[in-house]
């Protein structure tokens, strides 16, 4: 397989931005040029690398393999660049906002490694809910934020002028019910479950899922209580107070005592994205370095959860 490595940056841009147009904007070239380079790369590999869907461009298994190779080359070039520049260090303070489960599961475990890798780079974490994170980003009090969206309704959200959005992770929503509450887990009718739904803070992504299910089923789907943290939801479910929709990431590393966690068709997925301003900067800049670290950490978690 004879690949022109210069084409790999096009595939990486598509993977990181989620589409040909966005990749063209990221690279500063035309969409036609992106498509041409992608077509040539597919001819060189002999495989389809990207599938175009109504929600954007998604990499095929072959595309993921080639993109991973591209990332390895990108990392090697970054190391080489630093050596050529006399051991130049990434230095500065980067303020990153995020929601609880992502910060706890994906970011915090990697902080010691990142601190060792970039001793002059200070990553400051701010944990908050969606409205607060977006407000702080718009006020430039944060350099980047990681937020959650229901992937089905994500396209309905608009971005502020100059703001960019980069997908980090898609993961399935789970149905959490009291242990043994359902006699069968086959052909579950989401509109006719034996317990009420637990209410969730209105700006949370799983609140959008409930709204979507109400529209698709035409059912009332009344809610009981209202929670903010997943641990509270699990405690309420275990106590028999209701059922909840919870993302996979939030269930990592917490007790599932007293609850059953179910995969149910129709729940959809949660999309985790990175939002920031002024992404067109040198790859050696601190914010871009942190964005890359977040992408890699999210990808590593996705690989672990799939295995």
Coordinates of C-alpha atoms in Angstrom, one line a residue:
X1 CA 0.0 0.0 0.0
X2 CA 1.7 3.2 -1.3
X3 CA 0.2 6.2 0.5
X4 CA 1.2 9.8 0.1
X5 CA 1.5 10.9 3.7
X6 CA 0.6 14.4 2.9
X7 CA -3.0 13.3 2.3
X8 CA -3.3 12.0 5.8
X9 CA -3.8 15.6 7.2
X10 CA -7.0 15.8 5.1
X11 CA -8.4 12.6 6.6
X12 CA -7.5 13.7 10.1
X13 CA -9.2 17.0 9.5
X14 CA -12.4 15.2 8.4
X15 CA -12.2 13.0 11.4
X16 CA -11.7 15.9 13.8
X17 CA -14.3 18.3 12.4
X18 CA -16.9 15.8 11.2
X19 CA -17.3 16.8 7.6
X20 CA -15.7 17.8 4.3
X21 CA -16.8 21.5 4.5
X22 CA -15.5 21.9 8.1
X23 CA -12.3 20.1 7.2
X24 CA -11.8 22.5 4.2
X25 CA -12.3 25.5 6.6
X26 CA -9.9 23.9 9.1
X27 CA -7.2 23.4 6.4
X28 CA -7.8 26.7 4.6
X29 CA -8.5 25.0 1.2
X30 CA -11.6 24.4 -0.8
X31 CA -14.1 21.6 -0.2
X32 CA -13.4 20.3 -3.7
X33 CA -9.7 20.0 -2.8
X34 CA -10.5 18.0 0.3
X35 CA -12.8 15.6 -1.7
X36 CA -10.1 15.2 -4.3
X37 CA -7.4 14.4 -1.8
X38 CA -9.8 12.0 0.0
X39 CA -10.6 10.2 -3.2
X40 CA -6.9 9.8 -4.0
X41 CA -6.2 8.5 -0.6
X42 CA -9.0 5.9 -0.9
X43 CA -7.6 4.9 -4.3
X44 CA -4.1 4.5 -2.7
X45 CA -5.5 2.3 0.2
X46 CA -8.0 0.4 -1.9
X47 CA -10.7 1.0 0.8
X48 CA -13.5 3.4 1.5
X49 CA -12.3 5.6 4.3
X50 CA -15.3 7.9 5.0
X51 CA -19.0 7.4 4.9
X52 CA -21.1 10.5 4.4
X53 CA -24.3 10.6 6.5
X54 CA -26.9 13.3 7.1
X55 CA -25.2 14.1 10.4
X56 CA -21.7 14.4 8.9
X57 CA -18.8 12.3 7.7
X58 CA -17.9 9.2 9.7
X59 CA -14.7 7.2 9.3
X60 CA -15.0 3.5 8.3
X61 CA -12.9 0.9 10.2
X62 CA -10.3 1.2 7.4
X63 CA -10.5 5.0 7.8
X64 CA -9.9 4.8 11.5
X65 CA -6.8 2.6 11.0
X66 CA -5.4 5.1 8.5
X67 CA -6.2 8.1 10.7
X68 CA -4.4 6.4 13.6
X69 CA -1.4 6.1 11.4
X70 CA -1.7 9.8 10.6
X71 CA -1.9 10.7 14.2
X72 CA 1.3 8.7 14.9
X73 CA 3.1 10.6 12.1
X74 CA 1.7 13.9 13.5
X75 CA 3.1 13.1 17.0
X76 CA 6.5 12.1 15.6
X77 CA 6.7 15.3 13.6
X78 CA 5.8 17.3 16.7
X79 CA 8.7 15.7 18.6
X80 CA 11.0 16.3 15.7
X81 CA 9.9 19.9 15.5
X82 CA 10.6 20.4 19.2
X83 CA 14.1 18.9 18.8
X84 CA 14.9 21.0 15.8
X85 CA 13.8 24.1 17.7
X86 CA 16.3 23.3 20.5
X87 CA 13.9 21.5 22.8
X88 CA 11.2 24.2 22.8
X89 CA 8.6 23.5 25.4
X90 CA 4.9 24.0 25.4
X91 CA 4.3 26.6 28.1
X92 CA 1.3 28.5 29.4
X93 CA -2.0 28.2 31.2
X94 CA -5.0 26.6 29.5
X95 CA -8.4 26.8 31.2
X96 CA -10.7 23.9 30.3
X97 CA -14.3 23.5 31.3
X98 CA -16.2 20.3 31.4
X99 CA -19.1 18.3 32.9
X100 CA -18.7 15.9 35.7
X101 CA -18.5 12.4 34.1
X102 CA -16.0 13.5 31.4
X103 CA -13.8 15.4 33.9
X104 CA -13.8 12.5 36.3
X105 CA -13.3 9.7 33.9
X106 CA -11.4 11.0 30.9
X107 CA -9.4 14.1 32.1
X108 CA -8.4 13.7 35.7
X109 CA -6.7 10.2 35.3
X110 CA -4.5 11.6 32.6
X111 CA -3.4 14.8 34.4
X112 CA -0.3 13.3 36.0
X113 CA 0.9 12.0 32.6
X114 CA 0.3 15.3 30.9
X115 CA 2.1 17.2 33.7
X116 CA 5.1 14.9 33.2
X117 CA 4.9 15.2 29.4
X118 CA 4.5 19.0 29.4
X119 CA 5.9 20.3 32.7
X120 CA 5.5 24.0 31.7
X121 CA 1.9 23.6 30.5
X122 CA -0.7 24.2 33.3
X123 CA -4.1 22.8 32.7
X124 CA -6.8 24.3 34.9
X125 CA -10.1 22.4 35.1
X126 CA -13.4 24.0 35.7
X127 CA -16.4 21.7 36.3
X128 CA -19.9 23.1 35.7
X129 CA -23.1 22.6 33.8
X130 CA -23.8 23.5 30.2
X131 CA -25.1 27.0 30.5
X132 CA -22.3 28.1 32.9
X133 CA -19.6 26.5 30.7
X134 CA -20.9 28.2 27.6
X135 CA -21.2 31.6 29.3
X136 CA -17.6 31.3 30.6
X137 CA -16.4 30.4 27.1
X138 CA -18.1 33.3 25.5
X139 CA -16.7 35.6 28.2
X140 CA -13.2 34.1 27.3
X141 CA -12.8 33.1 31.0
X142 CA -12.3 29.6 29.6
X143 CA -10.1 28.7 26.6
X144 CA -12.2 25.6 25.7
X145 CA -15.1 23.6 27.0
X146 CA -16.2 20.0 26.7
X147 CA -20.0 19.7 26.6
X148 CA -22.6 17.0 26.1
X149 CA -25.4 16.9 23.5
X150 CA -28.0 14.4 22.5
X151 CA -26.7 13.5 19.0
X152 CA -30.1 13.4 17.5
X153 CA -30.9 17.0 18.5
X154 CA -27.3 18.3 18.4
X155 CA -27.8 19.9 14.9
X156 CA -30.5 22.2 16.4
X157 CA -28.0 24.0 18.5
X158 CA -26.3 27.1 17.0
X159 CA -22.8 28.3 17.7
X160 CA -21.7 31.8 18.4
X161 CA -19.8 33.6 15.7
X162 CA -16.2 32.4 15.6
X163 CA -16.9 29.4 17.8
X164 CA -15.9 26.0 16.5
X165 CA -17.0 22.5 17.6
X166 CA -15.0 19.3 17.4
X167 CA -16.5 15.9 18.1
X168 CA -14.6 13.9 20.8
X169 CA -16.8 10.9 21.6
X170 CA -20.2 9.3 20.8
X171 CA -21.5 6.9 23.3
X172 CA -24.9 5.1 23.7
X173 CA -27.5 6.2 26.2
X174 CA -28.5 3.5 28.7
X175 CA -31.8 2.8 30.4
X176 CA -31.4 2.3 34.1
X177 CA -34.2 0.5 36.0
X178 CA -34.5 -1.0 39.5
X179 CA -33.0 -4.5 39.7
X180 CA -35.6 -7.0 38.5
X181 CA -38.2 -4.4 37.7
X182 CA -38.7 -5.7 34.1
X183 CA -39.7 -9.3 33.6
X184 CA -38.2 -9.2 30.2
X185 CA -35.6 -6.9 28.5
X186 CA -36.8 -7.7 25.0
X187 CA -38.9 -5.4 22.9
X188 CA -39.1 -2.7 25.7
X189 CA -41.9 -0.2 25.1
X190 CA -40.4 3.1 26.4
X191 CA -43.8 4.7 26.6
X192 CA -45.3 2.0 28.9
X193 CA -42.7 1.3 31.6
X194 CA -43.9 0.4 35.1
X195 CA -42.2 3.4 36.9
X196 CA -42.1 7.1 36.2
X197 CA -39.1 8.7 34.6
X198 CA -36.7 10.7 36.8
X199 CA -36.6 14.3 36.0
X200 CA -33.3 15.9 35.1
X201 CA -32.0 19.4 34.9
X202 CA -33.5 20.9 31.8
X203 CA -30.3 21.9 30.0
X204 CA -28.8 18.4 30.4
X205 CA -28.4 16.3 27.3
X206 CA -30.6 13.5 28.7
X207 CA -33.4 15.9 29.2
X208 CA -33.3 16.3 25.4
X209 CA -33.6 12.5 25.0
X210 CA -36.8 12.5 27.1
X211 CA -38.3 15.3 25.0
X212 CA -37.4 13.4 21.9
X213 CA -39.0 10.2 23.2
X214 CA -42.2 12.1 24.1
X215 CA -42.4 13.4 20.5
X216 CA -41.7 10.1 18.9
X217 CA -44.0 8.0 21.1
X218 CA -46.7 10.6 21.7
X219 CA -46.8 9.5 25.3
X220 CA -47.0 11.9 28.3
X221 CA -44.0 10.3 30.1
X222 CA -44.4 12.1 33.4
X223 CA -41.3 12.6 35.6
X224 CA -40.8 12.3 39.3
X225 CA -38.1 14.1 41.3
X226 CA -35.3 16.0 39.6
X227 CA -31.6 15.1 39.8
X228 CA -28.4 16.7 38.6
X229 CA -25.7 14.1 39.3
X230 CA -25.7 10.5 38.0
X231 CA -25.0 9.1 41.5
X232 CA -28.3 10.7 42.7
X233 CA -30.2 9.2 39.8
X234 CA -28.7 5.7 40.5
X235 CA -29.7 6.0 44.2
X236 CA -33.3 7.0 43.3
X237 CA -33.6 4.2 40.8
X238 CA -32.2 1.7 43.3
X239 CA -34.8 2.9 45.8
X240 CA -37.6 2.2 43.3
X241 CA -38.4 5.8 42.7
X242 CA -38.2 5.8 39.0
X243 CA -36.2 5.0 35.9
X244 CA -33.5 7.1 34.2
X245 CA -31.6 7.6 30.9
X246 CA -27.9 7.7 31.7
X247 CA -24.8 7.9 29.4
X248 CA -22.3 5.1 29.4
X249 CA -19.4 7.4 30.6
X250 CA -21.3 8.4 33.7
X251 CA -21.7 4.8 34.7
X252 CA -17.9 4.1 34.6
X253 CA -16.4 3.4 38.0
X254 CA -19.6 3.8 40.0
X255 CA -21.6 1.1 41.8
X256 CA -24.5 -0.4 40.0
X257 CA -26.0 -2.1 43.1
X258 CA -29.8 -2.2 43.0
X259 CA -30.1 -1.3 39.3
X260 CA -30.1 -2.9 35.9
X261 CA -28.4 -1.1 33.1
X262 CA -30.0 -1.9 29.7
X263 CA -29.2 -1.3 26.1
X264 CA -32.5 -0.2 24.4
X265 CA -33.0 0.5 20.7
X266 CA -34.3 4.0 20.1
X267 CA -32.4 5.8 22.9
X268 CA -29.7 7.0 20.6
X269 CA -26.3 8.4 21.6
X270 CA -24.7 11.1 23.5
X271 CA -22.2 13.3 21.6
X272 CA -19.3 14.9 23.5
X273 CA -17.8 17.8 21.8
X274 CA -15.0 20.3 22.3
X275 CA -15.9 24.0 21.8
X276 CA -13.5 26.9 21.5
X277 CA -12.7 30.1 19.6
X278 CA -9.8 30.8 17.3
X279 CA -8.8 27.3 16.4
X280 CA -6.6 28.3 13.5
X281 CA -3.3 28.5 15.3
X282 CA 0.0 26.7 15.3
X283 CA -0.1 23.1 16.4
X284 CA 2.5 24.0 19.0
X285 CA 0.3 26.5 20.8
X286 CA -0.9 25.5 24.4
X287 CA -4.7 25.4 23.6
X288 CA -4.1 23.2 20.5
X289 CA -1.9 20.9 22.5
X290 CA -4.6 20.5 25.2
X291 CA -7.2 19.9 22.5
X292 CA -5.1 17.1 21.1
X293 CA -4.6 15.6 24.5
X294 CA -8.4 15.6 25.1
X295 CA -9.0 13.9 21.7
X296 CA -6.5 11.2 22.5
X297 CA -7.8 10.6 25.9
X298 CA -11.4 10.4 24.6
X299 CA -10.3 8.0 21.9
X300 CA -8.5 5.8 24.4
X301 CA -11.6 5.6 26.6
X302 CA -13.7 4.7 23.6
X303 CA -11.3 1.9 22.7
X304 CA -11.3 0.6 26.3
X305 CA -15.1 0.7 26.6
X306 CA -15.5 -1.1 23.2
X307 CA -13.1 -4.0 24.2

